[in-house]
PDB file of C-alpha atoms in Angstrom:
ATOM      1  CA  MET A  16      17.687  -2.143  43.738  1.00  0.00           C
ATOM      2  CA  ASP A  17      20.935  -2.649  45.069  1.00  0.00           C
ATOM      3  CA  GLN A  18      23.454  -3.956  41.962  1.00  0.00           C
ATOM      4  CA  ARG A  19      24.410  -7.111  44.583  1.00  0.00           C
ATOM      5  CA  ILE A  20      20.599  -8.366  44.279  1.00  0.00           C
ATOM      6  CA  ILE A  21      20.822  -8.198  40.607  1.00  0.00           C
ATOM      7  CA  ASP A  22      24.385  -9.835  40.543  1.00  0.00           C
ATOM      8  CA  LEU A  23      23.350 -12.126  42.865  1.00  0.00           C
ATOM      9  CA  TYR A  24      19.567 -12.941  40.972  1.00  0.00           C
ATOM     10  CA  ASP A  25      22.183 -13.680  37.691  1.00  0.00           C
ATOM     11  CA  GLU A  26      24.524 -15.764  39.107  1.00  0.00           C
ATOM     12  CA  TYR A  27      21.183 -18.351  40.307  1.00  0.00           C
ATOM     13  CA  THR A  28      19.875 -17.506  36.856  1.00  0.00           C
ATOM     14  CA  HIS A  29      22.814 -19.140  35.147  1.00  0.00           C
ATOM     15  CA  ALA A  30      24.691 -21.019  38.037  1.00  0.00           C
ATOM     16  CA  PRO A  31      23.812 -24.384  39.509  1.00  0.00           C
ATOM     17  CA  LEU A  32      22.864 -22.178  43.133  1.00  0.00           C
ATOM     18  CA  ASP A  33      19.924 -23.938  44.711  1.00  0.00           C
ATOM     19  CA  ARG A  34      17.031 -21.855  44.966  1.00  0.00           C
ATOM     20  CA  ARG A  35      17.253 -21.996  48.398  1.00  0.00           C
ATOM     21  CA  VAL A  36      21.018 -21.055  49.077  1.00  0.00           C
ATOM     22  CA  PHE A  37      19.221 -17.534  46.711  1.00  0.00           C
ATOM     23  CA  LEU A  38      16.978 -16.944  49.055  1.00  0.00           C
ATOM     24  CA  GLU A  39      19.002 -17.700  51.735  1.00  0.00           C
ATOM     25  CA  ARG A  40      21.693 -15.086  50.514  1.00  0.00           C
ATOM     26  CA  LEU A  41      19.059 -13.125  48.909  1.00  0.00           C
ATOM     27  CA  THR A  42      17.567 -12.425  52.740  1.00  0.00           C
ATOM     28  CA  ARG A  43      20.601 -11.475  54.166  1.00  0.00           C
ATOM     29  CA  LEU A  44      21.755  -8.456  51.274  1.00  0.00           C
ATOM     30  CA  ALA A  45      17.767  -6.764  51.705  1.00  0.00           C
ATOM     31  CA  GLY A  46      17.329  -7.181  55.106  1.00  0.00           C
ATOM     32  CA  GLY A  47      15.381 -10.122  56.398  1.00  0.00           C
ATOM     33  CA  THR A  48      12.765 -12.365  55.047  1.00  0.00           C
ATOM     34  CA  ALA A  49      10.263  -9.482  54.706  1.00  0.00           C
ATOM     35  CA  ALA A  50      11.777  -7.403  52.753  1.00  0.00           C
ATOM     36  CA  ALA A  51      13.174 -10.434  50.790  1.00  0.00           C
ATOM     37  CA  TYR A  52      10.084 -12.210  49.746  1.00  0.00           C
ATOM     38  CA  ALA A  53       8.865  -8.379  48.590  1.00  0.00           C
ATOM     39  CA  LEU A  54      11.708  -8.718  46.020  1.00  0.00           C
ATOM     40  CA  LEU A  55      11.249 -11.996  44.424  1.00  0.00           C
ATOM     41  CA  PRO A  56       8.720 -10.382  42.439  1.00  0.00           C
ATOM     42  CA  LEU A  57      10.626  -7.425  40.660  1.00  0.00           C
ATOM     43  CA  LEU A  58      13.087  -9.897  39.445  1.00  0.00           C
ATOM     44  CA  GLU A  59      11.720 -13.030  38.581  1.00  0.00           C
ATOM     45  CA  ASN A  60       9.862 -13.789  35.647  1.00  0.00           C
ATOM     46  CA  ASN A  61       6.148 -12.492  35.916  1.00  0.00           C
ATOM     47  CA  TYR A  62       4.642 -13.904  32.330  1.00  0.00           C
ATOM     48  CA  ALA A  63       1.959 -11.446  32.629  1.00  0.00           C
ATOM     49  CA  LEU A  64       3.628  -8.964  31.791  1.00  0.00           C
ATOM     50  CA  ALA A  65       4.487 -11.470  28.150  1.00  0.00           C
ATOM     51  CA  GLN A  66       2.172 -10.642  25.742  1.00  0.00           C
ATOM     52  CA  GLN A  67       2.370  -6.651  23.350  1.00  0.00           C
ATOM     53  CA  VAL A  68       1.096  -8.882  21.212  1.00  0.00           C
ATOM     54  CA  ALA A  69      -2.277 -11.510  21.320  1.00  0.00           C
ATOM     55  CA  PRO A  70      -1.384 -14.450  19.740  1.00  0.00           C
ATOM     56  CA  ASN A  71      -5.029 -14.006  18.093  1.00  0.00           C
ATOM     57  CA  ASP A  72      -3.522 -11.246  16.937  1.00  0.00           C
ATOM     58  CA  GLY A  73      -5.653 -10.349  13.103  1.00  0.00           C
ATOM     59  CA  ARG A  74      -2.070  -9.837  11.453  1.00  0.00           C
ATOM     60  CA  ILE A  75      -0.819 -12.890  12.019  1.00  0.00           C
ATOM     61  CA  VAL A  76      -0.937 -15.925  12.447  1.00  0.00           C
ATOM     62  CA  ALA A  77       0.649 -18.307  14.995  1.00  0.00           C
ATOM     63  CA  GLU A  78       0.310 -21.970  15.122  1.00  0.00           C
ATOM     64  CA  ARG A  79       2.244 -25.006  17.153  1.00  0.00           C
ATOM     65  CA  VAL A  80       4.751 -26.468  14.337  1.00  0.00           C
ATOM     66  CA  SER A  81       7.778 -29.369  14.982  1.00  0.00           C
ATOM     67  CA  PHE A  82      10.593 -30.428  12.668  1.00  0.00           C
ATOM     68  CA  ALA A  83      13.468 -32.189  11.973  1.00  0.00           C
ATOM     69  CA  GLY A  84      16.528 -32.990  14.577  1.00  0.00           C
ATOM     70  CA  ALA A  85      19.378 -33.858  15.182  1.00  0.00           C
ATOM     71  CA  THR A  86      17.739 -36.123  17.992  1.00  0.00           C
ATOM     72  CA  GLY A  87      14.437 -36.039  16.912  1.00  0.00           C
ATOM     73  CA  GLN A  88      11.222 -33.975  16.239  1.00  0.00           C
ATOM     74  CA  VAL A  89      12.009 -30.721  18.080  1.00  0.00           C
ATOM     75  CA  GLY A  90       8.609 -28.462  18.674  1.00  0.00           C
ATOM     76  CA  GLY A  91       7.960 -25.177  18.685  1.00  0.00           C
ATOM     77  CA  TYR A  92       6.359 -21.680  17.142  1.00  0.00           C
ATOM     78  CA  LEU A  93       5.752 -20.354  14.441  1.00  0.00           C
ATOM     79  CA  ALA A  94       3.745 -16.681  13.440  1.00  0.00           C
ATOM     80  CA  ARG A  95       4.240 -15.336  10.679  1.00  0.00           C
ATOM     81  CA  PRO A  96       2.102 -12.664   8.337  1.00  0.00           C
ATOM     82  CA  ALA A  97      -1.406 -13.128   8.284  1.00  0.00           C
ATOM     83  CA  ASP A  98      -1.001 -11.647   4.588  1.00  0.00           C
ATOM     84  CA  GLY A  99      -0.318 -15.071   2.980  1.00  0.00           C
ATOM     85  CA  ALA A 100       3.545 -13.430   1.637  1.00  0.00           C
ATOM     86  CA  LYS A 101       6.681 -15.107   1.858  1.00  0.00           C
ATOM     87  CA  ALA A 102       8.565 -13.531   4.030  1.00  0.00           C
ATOM     88  CA  PRO A 103      11.731 -13.651   5.184  1.00  0.00           C
ATOM     89  CA  ALA A 104      12.118 -15.719   8.227  1.00  0.00           C
ATOM     90  CA  VAL A 105      13.778 -15.614  11.671  1.00  0.00           C
ATOM     91  CA  ILE A 106      14.900 -18.207  14.512  1.00  0.00           C
ATOM     92  CA  VAL A 107      14.034 -16.989  18.031  1.00  0.00           C
ATOM     93  CA  ILE A 108      15.937 -18.556  20.432  1.00  0.00           C
ATOM     94  CA  HIS A 109      14.951 -18.289  23.945  1.00  0.00           C
ATOM     95  CA  GLU A 110      16.794 -18.123  27.287  1.00  0.00           C
ATOM     96  CA  ASN A 111      18.315 -21.072  29.802  1.00  0.00           C
ATOM     97  CA  ARG A 112      13.990 -21.263  30.586  1.00  0.00           C
ATOM     98  CA  GLY A 113      13.119 -22.394  27.534  1.00  0.00           C
ATOM     99  CA  LEU A 114      10.085 -21.771  25.523  1.00  0.00           C
ATOM    100  CA  ASN A 115       7.867 -19.576  26.503  1.00  0.00           C
ATOM    101  CA  ALA A 116       5.338 -16.999  27.119  1.00  0.00           C
ATOM    102  CA  HIS A 117       7.586 -13.894  26.571  1.00  0.00           C
ATOM    103  CA  ILE A 118       9.732 -15.542  24.062  1.00  0.00           C
ATOM    104  CA  GLU A 119       6.601 -17.020  21.512  1.00  0.00           C
ATOM    105  CA  ASP A 120       5.209 -13.585  22.522  1.00  0.00           C
ATOM    106  CA  VAL A 121       8.778 -11.805  21.055  1.00  0.00           C
ATOM    107  CA  ALA A 122       7.509 -14.609  18.191  1.00  0.00           C
ATOM    108  CA  ARG A 123       4.509 -13.057  17.313  1.00  0.00           C
ATOM    109  CA  ARG A 124       6.309  -9.568  17.713  1.00  0.00           C
ATOM    110  CA  ALA A 125       9.028 -11.012  15.116  1.00  0.00           C
ATOM    111  CA  ALA A 126       5.515 -11.644  13.172  1.00  0.00           C
ATOM    112  CA  VAL A 127       4.286  -8.435  13.168  1.00  0.00           C
ATOM    113  CA  ALA A 128       7.689  -7.019  11.950  1.00  0.00           C
ATOM    114  CA  GLY A 129       7.306  -8.705   8.608  1.00  0.00           C
ATOM    115  CA  PHE A 130       9.027 -12.112   8.929  1.00  0.00           C
ATOM    116  CA  LEU A 131       8.304 -15.393   9.166  1.00  0.00           C
ATOM    117  CA  ALA A 132       9.462 -16.647  13.004  1.00  0.00           C
ATOM    118  CA  LEU A 133      10.484 -19.853  14.695  1.00  0.00           C
ATOM    119  CA  ALA A 134      10.666 -20.242  18.492  1.00  0.00           C
ATOM    120  CA  PRO A 135      12.388 -23.528  18.845  1.00  0.00           C
ATOM    121  CA  ASP A 136      12.272 -25.247  22.316  1.00  0.00           C
ATOM    122  CA  MET A 137      15.514 -26.815  22.511  1.00  0.00           C
ATOM    123  CA  LEU A 138      14.876 -28.599  25.880  1.00  0.00           C
ATOM    124  CA  SER A 139      12.444 -30.883  22.659  1.00  0.00           C
ATOM    125  CA  PRO A 140      15.284 -33.596  23.611  1.00  0.00           C
ATOM    126  CA  LEU A 141      14.800 -33.660  26.968  1.00  0.00           C
ATOM    127  CA  GLY A 142      11.029 -33.808  26.710  1.00  0.00           C
ATOM    128  CA  GLY A 143      10.547 -30.358  26.173  1.00  0.00           C
ATOM    129  CA  THR A 144      10.352 -26.891  29.068  1.00  0.00           C
ATOM    130  CA  PRO A 145       8.949 -27.654  31.822  1.00  0.00           C
ATOM    131  CA  SER A 146       6.306 -25.312  32.958  1.00  0.00           C
ATOM    132  CA  ASP A 147       8.864 -25.439  36.684  1.00  0.00           C
ATOM    133  CA  GLU A 148      11.740 -22.739  35.338  1.00  0.00           C
ATOM    134  CA  ASP A 149      14.199 -24.480  38.188  1.00  0.00           C
ATOM    135  CA  ARG A 150      14.098 -28.177  36.554  1.00  0.00           C
ATOM    136  CA  ALA A 151      13.937 -26.569  33.052  1.00  0.00           C
ATOM    137  CA  ARG A 152      17.437 -24.361  33.433  1.00  0.00           C
ATOM    138  CA  GLU A 153      18.658 -28.138  35.663  1.00  0.00           C
ATOM    139  CA  MET A 154      17.696 -29.532  32.441  1.00  0.00           C
ATOM    140  CA  PHE A 155      20.237 -27.044  30.243  1.00  0.00           C
ATOM    141  CA  GLY A 156      23.639 -28.903  31.804  1.00  0.00           C
ATOM    142  CA  GLN A 157      22.854 -32.442  30.150  1.00  0.00           C
ATOM    143  CA  LEU A 158      22.037 -30.942  26.309  1.00  0.00           C
ATOM    144  CA  ASN A 159      25.116 -31.134  23.969  1.00  0.00           C
ATOM    145  CA  ALA A 160      26.165 -28.491  23.270  1.00  0.00           C
ATOM    146  CA  GLY A 161      26.828 -30.506  18.802  1.00  0.00           C
ATOM    147  CA  ASP A 162      23.582 -31.772  19.328  1.00  0.00           C
ATOM    148  CA  THR A 163      21.727 -28.139  20.121  1.00  0.00           C
ATOM    149  CA  VAL A 164      23.770 -26.555  17.376  1.00  0.00           C
ATOM    150  CA  SER A 165      22.463 -29.295  14.479  1.00  0.00           C
ATOM    151  CA  ASN A 166      18.606 -28.627  15.792  1.00  0.00           C
ATOM    152  CA  LEU A 167      19.241 -25.946  14.966  1.00  0.00           C
ATOM    153  CA  ARG A 168      21.450 -25.596  11.715  1.00  0.00           C
ATOM    154  CA  ALA A 169      18.529 -28.202  11.327  1.00  0.00           C
ATOM    155  CA  ALA A 170      15.935 -25.068  12.219  1.00  0.00           C
ATOM    156  CA  VAL A 171      17.988 -23.334   9.432  1.00  0.00           C
ATOM    157  CA  ALA A 172      17.010 -25.340   6.636  1.00  0.00           C
ATOM    158  CA  TRP A 173      14.097 -26.258   7.776  1.00  0.00           C
ATOM    159  CA  LEU A 174      12.607 -22.604   7.405  1.00  0.00           C
ATOM    160  CA  GLU A 175      14.721 -22.589   3.983  1.00  0.00           C
ATOM    161  CA  ARG A 176      12.490 -24.377   2.537  1.00  0.00           C
ATOM    162  CA  HIS A 177       8.982 -23.432   3.664  1.00  0.00           C
ATOM    163  CA  SER A 178       5.869 -22.556   2.005  1.00  0.00           C
ATOM    164  CA  HIS A 179       5.973 -19.345   3.171  1.00  0.00           C
ATOM    165  CA  SER A 180       9.783 -17.887   3.443  1.00  0.00           C
ATOM    166  CA  THR A 181      11.737 -15.868   0.773  1.00  0.00           C
ATOM    167  CA  GLY A 182      14.778 -18.189   1.233  1.00  0.00           C
ATOM    168  CA  LYS A 183      16.337 -16.248   3.338  1.00  0.00           C
ATOM    169  CA  VAL A 184      17.060 -16.973   7.554  1.00  0.00           C
ATOM    170  CA  GLY A 185      18.446 -15.046  10.714  1.00  0.00           C
ATOM    171  CA  ALA A 186      18.229 -15.740  14.008  1.00  0.00           C
ATOM    172  CA  MET A 187      18.104 -13.739  16.986  1.00  0.00           C
ATOM    173  CA  GLY A 188      18.332 -15.013  20.492  1.00  0.00           C
ATOM    174  CA  PHE A 189      18.714 -13.755  24.496  1.00  0.00           C
ATOM    175  CA  CYS A 190      20.738 -15.129  27.306  1.00  0.00           C
ATOM    176  CA  TRP A 191      21.913 -18.827  26.377  1.00  0.00           C
ATOM    177  CA  GLY A 192      19.501 -18.126  22.980  1.00  0.00           C
ATOM    178  CA  GLY A 193      22.068 -14.980  22.387  1.00  0.00           C
ATOM    179  CA  GLY A 194      25.518 -17.349  22.955  1.00  0.00           C
ATOM    180  CA  MET A 195      23.658 -20.015  20.486  1.00  0.00           C
ATOM    181  CA  VAL A 196      23.317 -17.386  18.431  1.00  0.00           C
ATOM    182  CA  ASN A 197      27.257 -17.234  17.764  1.00  0.00           C
ATOM    183  CA  ALA A 198      27.288 -20.770  18.136  1.00  0.00           C
ATOM    184  CA  LEU A 199      25.458 -20.843  15.318  1.00  0.00           C
ATOM    185  CA  ALA A 200      26.450 -18.507  12.943  1.00  0.00           C
ATOM    186  CA  VAL A 201      29.853 -20.123  13.247  1.00  0.00           C
ATOM    187  CA  GLU A 202      29.393 -23.739  12.261  1.00  0.00           C
ATOM    188  CA  GLU A 203      25.834 -22.788   9.648  1.00  0.00           C
ATOM    189  CA  PRO A 204      27.740 -21.030   6.874  1.00  0.00           C
ATOM    190  CA  GLU A 205      23.812 -20.488   4.736  1.00  0.00           C
ATOM    191  CA  LEU A 206      23.122 -18.274   7.804  1.00  0.00           C
ATOM    192  CA  ASP A 207      22.033 -14.485   6.365  1.00  0.00           C
ATOM    193  CA  ALA A 208      22.263 -12.884   9.540  1.00  0.00           C
ATOM    194  CA  GLY A 209      22.078 -13.442  13.404  1.00  0.00           C
ATOM    195  CA  VAL A 210      21.309 -11.516  16.886  1.00  0.00           C
ATOM    196  CA  ALA A 211      22.624 -12.058  19.331  1.00  0.00           C
ATOM    197  CA  PHE A 212      21.684  -9.981  22.965  1.00  0.00           C
ATOM    198  CA  TYR A 213      23.696 -10.622  25.628  1.00  0.00           C
ATOM    199  CA  GLY A 214      25.103 -13.772  24.620  1.00  0.00           C
ATOM    200  CA  ARG A 215      28.151 -15.721  25.843  1.00  0.00           C
ATOM    201  CA  VAL A 216      31.013 -15.335  22.673  1.00  0.00           C
ATOM    202  CA  PRO A 217      31.622 -18.462  20.201  1.00  0.00           C
ATOM    203  CA  ASP A 218      35.053 -20.065  20.298  1.00  0.00           C
ATOM    204  CA  ILE A 219      37.321 -17.452  19.107  1.00  0.00           C
ATOM    205  CA  ALA A 220      38.949 -20.082  16.907  1.00  0.00           C
ATOM    206  CA  LYS A 221      36.405 -20.244  14.855  1.00  0.00           C
ATOM    207  CA  VAL A 222      35.252 -16.824  14.611  1.00  0.00           C
ATOM    208  CA  GLY A 223      36.490 -16.747  10.064  1.00  0.00           C
ATOM    209  CA  GLN A 224      34.524 -19.361   9.540  1.00  0.00           C
ATOM    210  CA  ILE A 225      31.260 -16.189  10.375  1.00  0.00           C
ATOM    211  CA  ARG A 226      29.756 -16.012   6.798  1.00  0.00           C
ATOM    212  CA  ALA A 227      26.283 -13.906   7.952  1.00  0.00           C
ATOM    213  CA  ARG A 228      26.163 -10.760   9.213  1.00  0.00           C
ATOM    214  CA  MET A 229      26.489 -10.099  12.442  1.00  0.00           C
ATOM    215  CA  MET A 230      24.758  -7.898  15.465  1.00  0.00           C
ATOM    216  CA  MET A 231      25.514  -7.421  18.805  1.00  0.00           C
ATOM    217  CA  HIS A 232      23.546  -6.164  22.424  1.00  0.00           C
ATOM    218  CA  TYR A 233      25.030  -5.700  24.695  1.00  0.00           C
ATOM    219  CA  ALA A 234      24.223  -4.282  28.732  1.00  0.00           C
ATOM    220  CA  GLY A 235      26.037  -2.201  30.364  1.00  0.00           C
ATOM    221  CA  ASN A 236      26.026  -3.995  34.168  1.00  0.00           C
ATOM    222  CA  ASP A 237      27.016  -6.731  33.424  1.00  0.00           C
ATOM    223  CA  GLU A 238      30.427  -8.378  33.960  1.00  0.00           C
ATOM    224  CA  ARG A 239      30.485 -12.445  33.416  1.00  0.00           C
ATOM    225  CA  ILE A 240      29.175 -12.000  29.716  1.00  0.00           C
ATOM    226  CA  ASN A 241      31.369  -7.938  28.553  1.00  0.00           C
ATOM    227  CA  GLU A 242      34.470 -10.088  29.453  1.00  0.00           C
ATOM    228  CA  GLY A 243      34.032 -11.768  26.570  1.00  0.00           C
ATOM    229  CA  ILE A 244      33.703  -8.716  23.991  1.00  0.00           C
ATOM    230  CA  PRO A 245      37.058  -7.139  23.611  1.00  0.00           C
ATOM    231  CA  ALA A 246      38.345 -10.777  21.903  1.00  0.00           C
ATOM    232  CA  TYR A 247      35.218 -11.214  20.037  1.00  0.00           C
ATOM    233  CA  GLU A 248      35.074  -7.618  18.068  1.00  0.00           C
ATOM    234  CA  LYS A 249      39.051  -8.052  17.048  1.00  0.00           C
ATOM    235  CA  ALA A 250      38.543 -11.880  16.000  1.00  0.00           C
ATOM    236  CA  LEU A 251      35.393 -10.322  13.757  1.00  0.00           C
ATOM    237  CA  ARG A 252      37.191  -7.530  12.500  1.00  0.00           C
ATOM    238  CA  ASP A 253      40.520  -9.092  12.164  1.00  0.00           C
ATOM    239  CA  ALA A 254      38.137 -11.590  10.208  1.00  0.00           C
ATOM    240  CA  GLY A 255      36.569  -9.330   7.642  1.00  0.00           C
ATOM    241  CA  LYS A 256      33.016  -9.672   8.601  1.00  0.00           C
ATOM    242  CA  THR A 257      30.595  -7.391   8.724  1.00  0.00           C
ATOM    243  CA  PHE A 258      29.609  -6.722  12.116  1.00  0.00           C
ATOM    244  CA  GLU A 259      27.662  -4.512  14.781  1.00  0.00           C
ATOM    245  CA  ILE A 260      27.922  -4.074  18.617  1.00  0.00           C
ATOM    246  CA  HIS A 261      25.905  -2.410  20.151  1.00  0.00           C
ATOM    247  CA  ARG A 262      26.132  -1.451  24.425  1.00  0.00           C
ATOM    248  CA  TYR A 263      23.609   0.199  26.523  1.00  0.00           C
ATOM    249  CA  GLU A 264      25.465   1.896  29.282  1.00  0.00           C
ATOM    250  CA  GLY A 265      23.283   1.262  32.702  1.00  0.00           C
ATOM    251  CA  THR A 266      21.419  -1.611  31.776  1.00  0.00           C
ATOM    252  CA  GLN A 267      21.221  -5.282  33.162  1.00  0.00           C
ATOM    253  CA  HIS A 268      21.296  -8.210  31.620  1.00  0.00           C
ATOM    254  CA  ALA A 269      18.290  -9.430  30.037  1.00  0.00           C
ATOM    255  CA  PHE A 270      17.455  -6.242  29.628  1.00  0.00           C
ATOM    256  CA  HIS A 271      15.403  -6.637  26.881  1.00  0.00           C
ATOM    257  CA  ASN A 272      13.341  -8.969  28.535  1.00  0.00           C
ATOM    258  CA  ASP A 273       9.681  -6.932  29.721  1.00  0.00           C
ATOM    259  CA  THR A 274       8.573  -9.785  32.370  1.00  0.00           C
ATOM    260  CA  SER A 275      11.010  -9.560  34.647  1.00  0.00           C
ATOM    261  CA  GLY A 276      10.866  -5.995  36.607  1.00  0.00           C
ATOM    262  CA  ALA A 277      14.125  -5.737  37.782  1.00  0.00           C
ATOM    263  CA  ARG A 278      16.192  -5.386  34.801  1.00  0.00           C
ATOM    264  CA  TYR A 279      14.218  -4.577  31.276  1.00  0.00           C
ATOM    265  CA  ASP A 280      15.156  -1.143  30.981  1.00  0.00           C
ATOM    266  CA  ALA A 281      12.229  -0.074  28.241  1.00  0.00           C
ATOM    267  CA  ALA A 282      13.721   2.253  25.938  1.00  0.00           C
ATOM    268  CA  ALA A 283      17.031   0.552  25.641  1.00  0.00           C
ATOM    269  CA  ALA A 284      14.939  -2.430  24.865  1.00  0.00           C
ATOM    270  CA  LYS A 285      13.090  -0.171  22.416  1.00  0.00           C
ATOM    271  CA  LEU A 286      16.113   0.811  20.660  1.00  0.00           C
ATOM    272  CA  ALA A 287      17.702  -2.495  20.520  1.00  0.00           C
ATOM    273  CA  TRP A 288      14.215  -3.831  18.882  1.00  0.00           C
ATOM    274  CA  GLU A 289      14.078  -1.118  16.503  1.00  0.00           C
ATOM    275  CA  ARG A 290      18.092  -1.842  15.669  1.00  0.00           C
ATOM    276  CA  THR A 291      16.918  -5.696  15.075  1.00  0.00           C
ATOM    277  CA  VAL A 292      14.476  -5.530  13.024  1.00  0.00           C
ATOM    278  CA  ALA A 293      16.189  -2.687  10.744  1.00  0.00           C
ATOM    279  CA  PHE A 294      19.409  -4.878  10.550  1.00  0.00           C
ATOM    280  CA  LEU A 295      17.840  -8.010   9.664  1.00  0.00           C
ATOM    281  CA  LYS A 296      15.613  -6.623   7.201  1.00  0.00           C
ATOM    282  CA  ALA A 297      18.670  -5.689   5.259  1.00  0.00           C
ATOM    283  CA  GLY A 298      20.480  -8.874   6.483  1.00  0.00           C
ATOM    284  CA  LEU A 299      17.632 -11.137   4.536  1.00  0.00           C
ATOM    285  CA  ALA A 300      17.018  -8.698   1.871  1.00  0.00           C
ATOM    286  CA  ALA A 301      16.215 -10.957  -1.243  1.00  0.00           C
TER     287      ALA A 301
END
């Protein structure tokens, strides 16, 4: 697909770009209305593809939960191995569309891999994730950044105390959630490991506060996010932090999201997931 079209969709999903304006610009790039609407299913998320692990998979137990956050109760989706044994915990932080079927499936994948996985709904202070994705995107601009990090810190504390937890807690996040992993690592000394998929870098001046082991995955074709990599890498190295940075050449932002046809890259997603699981298992070992 034309890189200009993918870049336009990235702008639409991350900037305050009205859907009408997005469709007008897509129509011009595609060469007509019919061609533009033919491209939409390849660009937009198709949650019918979002199930690698079924909710009733016998290997796991999955349920709706809530915990006390800084702004009140925070809803979420919790998945864990069905054997009942204690497991290292992982917070799975969603993209800027909120807690949806894809992220719930990622939590179940993490449970199959041996983790107690909590996918919190970070839009809970605003009433929770709506079904309308455009509305969900708009709501992110209404979140208070400090309160959002505080709610994630509350999730760390909740998981540390959970009856099925070993007490070790990590986090993984995607896009907006990747940025929140970086922000959480700066502010939460109890976080043991963090994995950020194509996430915005944290305040460079605060990188020295990070105590968690960190892993970052970046797409090759993601100028908006990648411009922050050099300064972040230097700050981590200068501060003597334990970290890994992986860049997947030829891939697009959101390459791990298998519900996004035009941007998903199966090979890169598989490799990044394998690296993530191994990294978190090592970082969250008792």
